[in-house]
């Protein structure tokens, strides 16, 4: 018996290693971006029934695990307030160093509001560079203004 979505994430990660599956393979199977698909496989998004069944087949999951893929998750996957994984910490550092500048520039351009993480897309690509390849990350979220009432 499976008691949490986190158990299914562990099953997916185990099968990914065992079967040498790439996140891009899973994305192609359900015809969505590798970024969204990875987030969903890691328990941060909800699959619909056909997507869950396809992912279940790819990773060799049980019917019970496939059902868990269709449950709205508890979002937020960091285990600590300050991340300790070096790559995730760099993102934390980026927000700490540049967050106030990003906020000021968004408010200057759009007004008082936020960038949606719901109406959102992300693209991660390798950018070749003779001085060492670069990570190119594009985040695109709908601007949501605060309303007066």
PDB file of C-alpha atoms in Angstrom, residues 18-149:
ATOM      1  CA  UNK A  18      17.406   1.197 -13.405  1.00  0.00           C
ATOM      2  CA  UNK A  19      16.009   1.660 -16.925  1.00  0.00           C
ATOM      3  CA  UNK A  20      18.285   4.606 -17.898  1.00  0.00           C
ATOM      4  CA  UNK A  21      15.285   6.775 -18.780  1.00  0.00           C
ATOM      5  CA  UNK A  22      15.878  10.454 -19.573  1.00  0.00           C
ATOM      6  CA  UNK A  23      13.386  13.100 -18.476  1.00  0.00           C
ATOM      7  CA  UNK A  24      13.154  14.127 -22.127  1.00  0.00           C
ATOM      8  CA  UNK A  25      12.010  10.559 -22.941  1.00  0.00           C
ATOM      9  CA  UNK A  26       9.172  10.857 -20.446  1.00  0.00           C
ATOM     10  CA  UNK A  27       8.283  14.278 -21.862  1.00  0.00           C
ATOM     11  CA  UNK A  28       8.124  12.932 -25.413  1.00  0.00           C
ATOM     12  CA  UNK A  29       5.887  10.076 -24.253  1.00  0.00           C
ATOM     13  CA  UNK A  30       3.258  12.500 -22.910  1.00  0.00           C
ATOM     14  CA  UNK A  31       3.963  15.271 -25.444  1.00  0.00           C
ATOM     15  CA  UNK A  32       4.820  17.987 -22.900  1.00  0.00           C
ATOM     16  CA  UNK A  33       7.988  19.922 -22.056  1.00  0.00           C
ATOM     17  CA  UNK A  34      10.830  18.203 -20.230  1.00  0.00           C
ATOM     18  CA  UNK A  35      10.663  20.923 -17.591  1.00  0.00           C
ATOM     19  CA  UNK A  36       6.966  20.385 -16.716  1.00  0.00           C
ATOM     20  CA  UNK A  37       7.241  16.618 -17.020  1.00  0.00           C
ATOM     21  CA  UNK A  38      10.228  16.490 -14.685  1.00  0.00           C
ATOM     22  CA  UNK A  39       8.386  18.630 -12.116  1.00  0.00           C
ATOM     23  CA  UNK A  40       5.375  16.311 -12.375  1.00  0.00           C
ATOM     24  CA  UNK A  41       7.474  13.164 -12.032  1.00  0.00           C
ATOM     25  CA  UNK A  42       9.120  14.698  -8.964  1.00  0.00           C
ATOM     26  CA  UNK A  43       5.695  15.257  -7.406  1.00  0.00           C
ATOM     27  CA  UNK A  44       5.145  18.964  -8.024  1.00  0.00           C
ATOM     28  CA  UNK A  45       2.427  18.781 -10.704  1.00  0.00           C
ATOM     29  CA  UNK A  46      -0.652  16.637 -11.338  1.00  0.00           C
ATOM     30  CA  UNK A  47      -0.881  14.263 -14.292  1.00  0.00           C
ATOM     31  CA  UNK A  48      -4.242  13.680 -15.950  1.00  0.00           C
ATOM     32  CA  UNK A  49      -5.325  10.047 -16.385  1.00  0.00           C
ATOM     33  CA  UNK A  50      -3.827   9.423 -19.876  1.00  0.00           C
ATOM     34  CA  UNK A  51      -0.558  11.110 -18.879  1.00  0.00           C
ATOM     35  CA  UNK A  52      -0.400   9.146 -15.618  1.00  0.00           C
ATOM     36  CA  UNK A  53      -1.010   5.889 -17.455  1.00  0.00           C
ATOM     37  CA  UNK A  54       1.730   6.651 -19.996  1.00  0.00           C
ATOM     38  CA  UNK A  55       4.210   7.622 -17.275  1.00  0.00           C
ATOM     39  CA  UNK A  56       3.185   4.546 -15.295  1.00  0.00           C
ATOM     40  CA  UNK A  57       3.890   2.290 -18.249  1.00  0.00           C
ATOM     41  CA  UNK A  58       7.241   3.968 -18.949  1.00  0.00           C
ATOM     42  CA  UNK A  59       8.428   3.642 -15.344  1.00  0.00           C
ATOM     43  CA  UNK A  60       6.712   0.303 -14.622  1.00  0.00           C
ATOM     44  CA  UNK A  61       4.375   1.647 -11.938  1.00  0.00           C
ATOM     45  CA  UNK A  62       1.440  -0.144 -10.337  1.00  0.00           C
ATOM     46  CA  UNK A  63      -2.179   0.956 -10.787  1.00  0.00           C
ATOM     47  CA  UNK A  64      -2.079   2.373  -7.267  1.00  0.00           C
ATOM     48  CA  UNK A  65       0.996   4.473  -8.081  1.00  0.00           C
ATOM     49  CA  UNK A  66      -0.681   5.681 -11.290  1.00  0.00           C
ATOM     50  CA  UNK A  67      -3.672   6.791  -9.218  1.00  0.00           C
ATOM     51  CA  UNK A  68      -1.344   8.764  -6.916  1.00  0.00           C
ATOM     52  CA  UNK A  69       0.080  10.598  -9.972  1.00  0.00           C
ATOM     53  CA  UNK A  70      -3.396  12.080 -10.471  1.00  0.00           C
ATOM     54  CA  UNK A  71      -3.702  13.515  -6.938  1.00  0.00           C
ATOM     55  CA  UNK A  72      -3.008  17.235  -6.497  1.00  0.00           C
ATOM     56  CA  UNK A  73       0.363  17.413  -4.709  1.00  0.00           C
ATOM     57  CA  UNK A  74       1.575  19.390  -1.762  1.00  0.00           C
ATOM     58  CA  UNK A  75       3.892  21.754  -3.631  1.00  0.00           C
ATOM     59  CA  UNK A  76       7.313  22.750  -2.465  1.00  0.00           C
ATOM     60  CA  UNK A  77      10.053  20.161  -2.533  1.00  0.00           C
ATOM     61  CA  UNK A  78      12.947  21.667  -0.628  1.00  0.00           C
ATOM     62  CA  UNK A  79      13.760  19.724   2.540  1.00  0.00           C
ATOM     63  CA  UNK A  80      15.267  22.683   4.430  1.00  0.00           C
ATOM     64  CA  UNK A  81      14.722  26.438   4.666  1.00  0.00           C
ATOM     65  CA  UNK A  82      18.156  27.094   3.168  1.00  0.00           C
ATOM     66  CA  UNK A  83      18.950  24.468   0.529  1.00  0.00           C
ATOM     67  CA  UNK A  84      22.156  22.506   0.995  1.00  0.00           C
ATOM     68  CA  UNK A  85      22.412  20.992  -2.490  1.00  0.00           C
ATOM     69  CA  UNK A  86      24.995  23.181  -4.296  1.00  0.00           C
ATOM     70  CA  UNK A  87      23.006  23.589  -7.515  1.00  0.00           C
ATOM     71  CA  UNK A  88      19.758  24.443  -5.737  1.00  0.00           C
ATOM     72  CA  UNK A  89      21.661  26.740  -3.361  1.00  0.00           C
ATOM     73  CA  UNK A  90      22.928  28.737  -6.381  1.00  0.00           C
ATOM     74  CA  UNK A  91      19.290  29.454  -7.269  1.00  0.00           C
ATOM     75  CA  UNK A  92      18.671  30.496  -3.668  1.00  0.00           C
ATOM     76  CA  UNK A  93      21.728  32.737  -3.963  1.00  0.00           C
ATOM     77  CA  UNK A  94      20.477  34.233  -7.251  1.00  0.00           C
ATOM     78  CA  UNK A  95      17.169  35.145  -5.614  1.00  0.00           C
ATOM     79  CA  UNK A  96      18.936  36.529  -2.526  1.00  0.00           C
ATOM     80  CA  UNK A  97      21.331  38.669  -4.573  1.00  0.00           C
ATOM     81  CA  UNK A  98      19.094  39.647  -7.502  1.00  0.00           C
ATOM     82  CA  UNK A  99      15.574  39.139  -6.115  1.00  0.00           C
ATOM     83  CA  UNK A 100      15.060  42.753  -5.057  1.00  0.00           C
ATOM     84  CA  UNK A 101      16.356  43.965  -8.449  1.00  0.00           C
ATOM     85  CA  UNK A 102      14.043  41.563 -10.293  1.00  0.00           C
ATOM     86  CA  UNK A 103      11.138  42.769  -8.138  1.00  0.00           C
ATOM     87  CA  UNK A 104      11.945  46.451  -8.770  1.00  0.00           C
ATOM     88  CA  UNK A 105      12.297  45.954 -12.519  1.00  0.00           C
ATOM     89  CA  UNK A 106       9.061  43.947 -12.808  1.00  0.00           C
ATOM     90  CA  UNK A 107       7.185  46.599 -10.795  1.00  0.00           C
ATOM     91  CA  UNK A 108       8.705  49.388 -12.869  1.00  0.00           C
ATOM     92  CA  UNK A 109       7.700  47.684 -16.124  1.00  0.00           C
ATOM     93  CA  UNK A 110       4.335  46.176 -15.132  1.00  0.00           C
ATOM     94  CA  UNK A 111       3.178  47.825 -11.906  1.00  0.00           C
ATOM     95  CA  UNK A 112       2.358  46.294  -8.526  1.00  0.00           C
ATOM     96  CA  UNK A 113       1.844  42.554  -8.949  1.00  0.00           C
ATOM     97  CA  UNK A 114       3.546  39.208  -9.276  1.00  0.00           C
ATOM     98  CA  UNK A 115       4.800  36.807 -11.913  1.00  0.00           C
ATOM     99  CA  UNK A 116       2.620  33.711 -11.941  1.00  0.00           C
ATOM    100  CA  UNK A 117       4.127  30.311 -11.251  1.00  0.00           C
ATOM    101  CA  UNK A 118       0.811  28.766 -12.365  1.00  0.00           C
ATOM    102  CA  UNK A 119       0.442  30.382 -15.810  1.00  0.00           C
ATOM    103  CA  UNK A 120       4.127  29.723 -16.336  1.00  0.00           C
ATOM    104  CA  UNK A 121       6.670  28.056 -18.592  1.00  0.00           C
ATOM    105  CA  UNK A 122      10.348  27.249 -18.273  1.00  0.00           C
ATOM    106  CA  UNK A 123      12.975  26.291 -20.814  1.00  0.00           C
ATOM    107  CA  UNK A 124      16.422  24.937 -19.906  1.00  0.00           C
ATOM    108  CA  UNK A 125      19.003  24.580 -22.652  1.00  0.00           C
ATOM    109  CA  UNK A 126      22.741  24.016 -22.990  1.00  0.00           C
ATOM    110  CA  UNK A 127      24.489  27.012 -24.541  1.00  0.00           C
ATOM    111  CA  UNK A 128      27.848  26.126 -26.031  1.00  0.00           C
ATOM    112  CA  UNK A 129      30.631  28.530 -25.151  1.00  0.00           C
ATOM    113  CA  UNK A 130      34.382  28.204 -25.829  1.00  0.00           C
ATOM    114  CA  UNK A 131      35.046  29.225 -22.209  1.00  0.00           C
ATOM    115  CA  UNK A 132      32.806  26.465 -20.861  1.00  0.00           C
ATOM    116  CA  UNK A 133      29.221  25.593 -21.662  1.00  0.00           C
ATOM    117  CA  UNK A 134      26.559  27.754 -20.067  1.00  0.00           C
ATOM    118  CA  UNK A 135      23.141  26.948 -18.618  1.00  0.00           C
ATOM    119  CA  UNK A 136      20.451  29.035 -20.303  1.00  0.00           C
ATOM    120  CA  UNK A 137      17.236  29.215 -18.259  1.00  0.00           C
ATOM    121  CA  UNK A 138      14.179  31.131 -19.438  1.00  0.00           C
ATOM    122  CA  UNK A 139      11.296  31.611 -17.003  1.00  0.00           C
ATOM    123  CA  UNK A 140       8.068  33.034 -18.400  1.00  0.00           C
ATOM    124  CA  UNK A 141       5.111  33.759 -16.156  1.00  0.00           C
ATOM    125  CA  UNK A 142       1.949  35.749 -16.686  1.00  0.00           C
ATOM    126  CA  UNK A 143       1.908  39.074 -14.854  1.00  0.00           C
ATOM    127  CA  UNK A 144      -0.853  39.208 -12.249  1.00  0.00           C
ATOM    128  CA  UNK A 145      -1.582  42.705 -10.927  1.00  0.00           C
ATOM    129  CA  UNK A 146      -2.828  43.210  -7.399  1.00  0.00           C
ATOM    130  CA  UNK A 147      -6.463  44.366  -7.405  1.00  0.00           C
ATOM    131  CA  UNK A 148      -8.002  47.149  -5.393  1.00  0.00           C
ATOM    132  CA  UNK A 149     -11.229  46.329  -3.584  1.00  0.00           C
TER     133      UNK A 149
END
